Structures are given as structure tokens and as C-alpha cells.
Short mmCIF file of C-alpha atoms in Angstrom, two decimals:
data_model
loop_
_atom_site.label_atom_id
_atom_site.label_comp_id
_atom_site.label_asym_id
_atom_site.label_seq_id
_atom_site.Cartn_x
_atom_site.Cartn_y
_atom_site.Cartn_z
CA MET K 131 5.36 26.58 -40.57
CA THR K 132 5.73 24.75 -37.26
CA THR K 133 5.47 20.98 -37.62
CA ALA K 134 4.48 18.41 -35.03
CA LEU K 135 8.15 17.51 -34.73
CA ASP K 136 9.04 21.14 -34.06
CA GLY K 137 6.37 21.30 -31.38
CA GLY K 138 7.71 18.14 -29.78
CA ALA K 139 11.24 19.51 -29.75
CA GLN K 140 10.07 22.76 -28.14
CA ALA K 141 8.14 20.85 -25.49
CA GLY K 142 11.18 18.69 -24.79
CA ALA K 143 13.38 21.78 -24.44
CA GLN K 144 10.90 23.33 -21.99
CA VAL K 145 10.91 20.18 -19.88
CA ALA K 146 14.72 20.13 -19.91
CA ASP K 147 14.80 23.79 -18.84
CA ALA K 148 12.35 23.08 -16.02
CA ASP K 149 14.48 20.15 -14.84
CA ARG K 150 17.58 22.34 -14.84
CA PHE K 151 15.81 24.99 -12.77
CA ARG K 152 14.56 22.34 -10.32
CA ASP K 153 18.07 20.98 -9.94
CA ARG K 154 19.44 24.48 -9.34
CA LEU K 155 16.77 25.13 -6.71
CA LEU K 156 17.48 21.82 -4.99
CA ASP K 157 21.19 22.66 -4.96
CA GLY K 158 20.31 26.09 -3.60
CA LEU K 159 18.30 24.58 -0.77
CA ALA K 160 21.10 22.13 0.01
CA ALA K 161 23.61 24.99 0.16
CA SER K 162 21.38 27.06 2.43
CA ILE K 163 20.73 24.12 4.75
CA GLY K 164 24.47 23.69 5.06
CA GLU K 165 24.87 27.38 5.81
CA ARG K 166 21.87 28.14 8.04
CA GLY K 167 19.99 24.91 8.70
CA TYR K 168 16.58 24.14 7.26
CA ARG K 169 14.47 25.95 9.87
CA ASP K 170 16.28 29.25 9.40
CA THR K 171 16.41 28.97 5.62
CA THR K 172 13.98 31.20 3.74
CA VAL K 173 12.93 31.03 0.11
CA ALA K 174 15.00 34.19 -0.38
CA ASP K 175 18.08 32.36 0.94
CA LEU K 176 17.36 29.43 -1.32
CA VAL K 177 17.00 31.42 -4.54
CA ARG K 178 20.08 33.47 -3.66
CA HIS K 179 22.15 30.30 -3.61
CA ALA K 180 20.40 29.05 -6.76
CA HIS K 181 21.04 32.37 -8.56
CA THR K 182 17.41 32.60 -9.62
CA SER K 183 14.19 34.30 -8.52
CA LYS K 184 11.28 33.63 -6.21
CA ARG K 185 9.04 33.57 -9.25
CA THR K 186 11.07 30.71 -10.68
CA PHE K 187 10.94 28.93 -7.35
CA TYR K 188 7.14 29.08 -7.14
CA GLU K 189 6.86 27.89 -10.72
CA GLN K 190 8.53 24.67 -9.58
CA PHE K 191 7.51 24.22 -5.95
CA ALA K 192 4.47 25.21 -3.92
CA SER K 193 6.50 25.74 -0.75
CA LYS K 194 9.88 25.39 0.92
CA ASP K 195 8.67 22.14 2.51
CA GLU K 196 7.82 20.67 -0.88
CA CYS K 197 11.29 21.55 -2.11
CA LEU K 198 12.81 19.87 0.95
CA ILE K 199 10.83 16.70 0.34
CA GLU K 200 12.10 16.53 -3.24
CA LEU K 201 15.67 17.19 -2.11
CA LEU K 202 15.47 14.40 0.47
CA ARG K 203 13.90 12.01 -2.04
CA LYS K 204 16.80 12.52 -4.43
CA ASN K 205 19.30 12.32 -1.59
CA ASN K 206 17.95 8.92 -0.54
CA GLU K 207 18.12 7.68 -4.12
CA ASP K 208 21.74 8.84 -4.34
CA LEU K 209 22.55 7.11 -1.04
CA ILE K 210 21.14 3.80 -2.24
CA ALA K 211 22.89 4.07 -5.60
CA ASN K 212 26.23 4.83 -3.92
CA ILE K 213 25.95 1.85 -1.58
CA GLN K 214 24.95 -0.51 -4.38
CA ALA K 215 27.85 0.68 -6.51
CA ALA K 216 30.34 0.21 -3.66
CA VAL K 217 29.41 -3.36 -2.72
CA ASP K 218 30.91 -6.29 -4.61
CA PRO K 219 28.30 -9.09 -4.39
CA GLU K 220 31.03 -11.68 -4.94
CA ALA K 221 33.09 -10.47 -1.98
CA GLU K 222 33.14 -12.29 1.36
CA TRP K 223 30.06 -11.30 3.35
CA ARG K 224 31.95 -9.44 6.08
CA GLU K 225 33.75 -7.42 3.43
CA GLN K 226 30.41 -6.54 1.85
CA ILE K 227 29.23 -5.18 5.19
CA ARG K 228 32.37 -3.04 5.41
CA GLN K 229 31.92 -1.81 1.84
CA ALA K 230 28.27 -0.87 2.44
CA THR K 231 29.06 0.87 5.72
CA GLY K 232 31.92 2.81 4.17
CA ALA K 233 29.73 4.01 1.31
CA TYR K 234 27.01 5.06 3.76
CA VAL K 235 29.43 7.06 5.89
CA ASP K 236 31.06 8.68 2.84
CA HIS K 237 27.63 9.80 1.65
CA ILE K 238 26.41 11.28 4.92
CA GLY K 239 29.81 12.80 5.60
CA SER K 240 29.56 14.75 2.35
CA ARG K 241 26.18 16.24 3.33
CA PRO K 242 25.70 16.09 7.11
CA ALA K 243 23.20 18.96 7.28
CA ILE K 244 20.93 17.30 4.72
CA THR K 245 21.24 14.01 6.57
CA LEU K 246 20.14 15.71 9.79
CA SER K 247 17.22 17.35 8.02
CA TRP K 248 16.11 13.92 6.80
CA ILE K 249 16.30 12.36 10.25
CA ARG K 250 15.14 15.20 12.49
CA GLU K 251 13.25 17.84 10.48
CA ALA K 252 11.36 15.88 7.85
CA PRO K 253 9.21 14.08 10.48
CA ALA K 254 8.23 17.50 11.85
CA LEU K 255 6.53 18.27 8.53
CA GLY K 256 3.81 15.82 9.53
CA ILE K 257 1.57 14.00 7.12
CA VAL K 258 2.99 15.78 4.06
CA ALA K 259 6.31 13.99 4.60
CA SER K 260 4.85 10.57 5.52
CA PRO K 261 4.94 9.18 1.95
CA LEU K 262 8.57 10.25 1.64
CA HIS K 263 9.56 8.49 4.84
CA ARG K 264 7.63 5.34 4.06
CA ARG K 265 8.96 5.08 0.53
CA ALA K 266 12.54 5.74 1.61
CA MET K 267 12.41 3.05 4.28
CA GLU K 268 10.90 0.60 1.80
CA GLN K 269 13.68 1.31 -0.69
CA LEU K 270 16.40 1.00 1.96
CA THR K 271 14.88 -2.23 3.23
CA ASP K 272 14.73 -3.62 -0.30
CA MET K 273 18.39 -2.69 -0.71
CA LEU K 274 19.44 -4.55 2.46
CA VAL K 275 17.46 -7.64 1.49
CA ASP K 276 19.05 -7.63 -1.97
CA LEU K 277 22.56 -7.05 -0.63
CA THR K 278 22.27 -9.98 1.78
CA ASP K 279 21.00 -12.25 -0.98
CA SER K 280 24.29 -12.00 -2.86
CA PRO K 281 26.71 -14.80 -3.78
CA GLY K 282 29.02 -13.79 -0.94
CA PHE K 283 26.29 -14.33 1.65
CA GLN K 284 25.04 -17.46 -0.09
CA ARG K 285 28.49 -19.08 0.03
CA ALA K 286 28.46 -18.56 3.80
CA GLN K 287 24.99 -20.15 3.90
CA LEU K 288 23.53 -16.98 5.39
CA PRO K 289 19.89 -16.20 4.61
CA PRO K 290 18.80 -12.75 3.40
CA ILE K 291 17.89 -10.41 6.22
CA SER K 292 14.18 -10.30 7.07
CA ARG K 293 12.36 -7.06 6.42
CA PRO K 294 11.50 -6.47 10.13
CA LEU K 295 15.12 -7.00 11.12
CA ALA K 296 16.28 -4.70 8.31
CA LEU K 297 14.03 -1.96 9.69
CA ILE K 298 15.56 -2.40 13.13
CA VAL K 299 19.07 -2.10 11.67
CA LEU K 300 18.13 1.00 9.68
CA GLY K 301 16.41 2.66 12.63
CA GLY K 302 19.40 2.19 14.90
CA LEU K 303 21.80 3.44 12.26
CA ARG K 304 19.69 6.54 11.60
CA GLU K 305 19.63 7.44 15.29
CA LEU K 306 23.37 6.91 15.71
CA THR K 307 23.97 9.05 12.64
CA ALA K 308 21.79 11.85 13.98
CA LEU K 309 23.64 11.89 17.31
CA PHE K 310 27.04 12.09 15.62
CA VAL K 311 25.95 14.91 13.31
CA GLU K 312 24.21 16.87 16.09
CA ASP K 313 27.29 16.63 18.30
CA GLY K 314 29.62 17.67 15.49
CA ARG K 315 31.57 14.42 15.76
CA ASP K 316 33.43 12.82 12.88
CA VAL K 317 30.89 10.53 11.22
CA ARG K 318 33.66 8.05 10.47
CA GLY K 319 33.23 7.06 14.11
CA ILE K 320 30.03 5.30 13.03
CA VAL K 321 31.90 2.78 10.88
CA GLU K 322 33.15 0.26 13.43
CA PRO K 323 30.01 0.16 15.65
CA ALA K 324 27.85 -0.23 12.54
CA ILE K 325 30.03 -3.04 11.19
CA LYS K 326 30.03 -4.88 14.51
CA ALA K 327 26.26 -4.59 14.88
CA ALA K 328 25.56 -5.70 11.30
CA THR K 329 28.02 -8.60 11.58
CA ALA K 330 26.40 -9.77 14.81
CA ILE K 331 22.90 -9.55 13.34
CA LEU K 332 23.68 -11.08 9.97
CA GLY K 333 26.26 -13.64 11.06
CA PRO K 334 25.88 -17.42 11.40
CA GLN K 335 24.13 -17.23 14.75
CA ALA K 336 21.24 -15.26 13.25
CA GLY K 337 18.37 -17.55 12.41
#
């Protein structure tokens, strides 16, 4: 006889299996983007990298675009988590800027094709990707405000960055990142310009 507990365990196992398949499909899309770029990637390419079937894909996602949106959502969450983990809030404020910039560059350097898809190709999806973009920018802005409200910044009597100014910083960094990736340049070249710009914007002269 199947009990309510048995039914709950089975449902939990099904959810876990679905999550594993979703993760495999997201990894498959990431691999195909790295190999062929998003535009030239087909669902067949994706499932080949994921070692699964089209049927499994369409059980999880309605389209390739929907899969991309989920991949980019998780990528942005990973980026934020990596930066937060890398920054010591007790460190001197300039050092915190360097730590945050280094974590950003390490992240995008490990997945340049996905980064370029986020900056260049996601907007081309139109209204379907608008919530993704808006939410990601809100989360990144929240992160910058929180990072600049740390003890290290407070000791230097520097106020947290304003949300409009944070958006300007993020927009400029995104465009610089896209240019480096498109040109095939070493993304570590972003580090010093980004540090100088952030230091100038966040430093004592900023009101």
C-alpha cells in the first residue's frame, strides 16, 4: 500500500530528476553557445551536448529562447554570488573595488560566449527577455549599493552609490565587456580601466 509519505517521496524524486535534466540542458546550451554561438545553435545541438533527447528538452522548455533566458538568469545569479564572495567588506574601499572587479573579470573570462549572449543577443529576443534584463539590472544595482555601504567605505566616509549612478557604471562596464569579447581580446584588460573609473566615481570627490 502506498502511503502519503511514499507519494511525497516519489513527487520529490520526480522534481529532483526534472531539476537534473534542466541543469543538463542548460549546460548543453552553454556548451553549444561556446562552440557555435547562440544564433547558430539548434535544439539538436543543445541536446547532443546534454546527452539527452528533444523530447526531454520540450518537457522542460517551450523553446530555445526560453532555455537561454533561464541560462542567463542563473549566470547572473552566479556572477553576483561570486562578486559578493570575493569582496571583504572590512577591506579598504579601493581594495574592495579591486576585489569586485577581479571577481567580475574571472567570471566573464570563464564564459565569454555566454556573457556576449547576455549583452548582445538577449535584447534581440524582445519583450520576452525584458523581465530578465530588468531583474538582472535591479539585482546588480542592489549588489553595488550594498557593497558600497560596507565598513570599508564607511570608514572613508564615502556614501553608498546612488542607484542611477550604479546603472551608469553597470552600463559602461557591460559595453566595454562586449567590445573585448567581440574583438577576442583578453578580458583581463578590463580590470584597470574598470578600477580607475569606479575609483573616480566612488571616491571622495563624488557627492
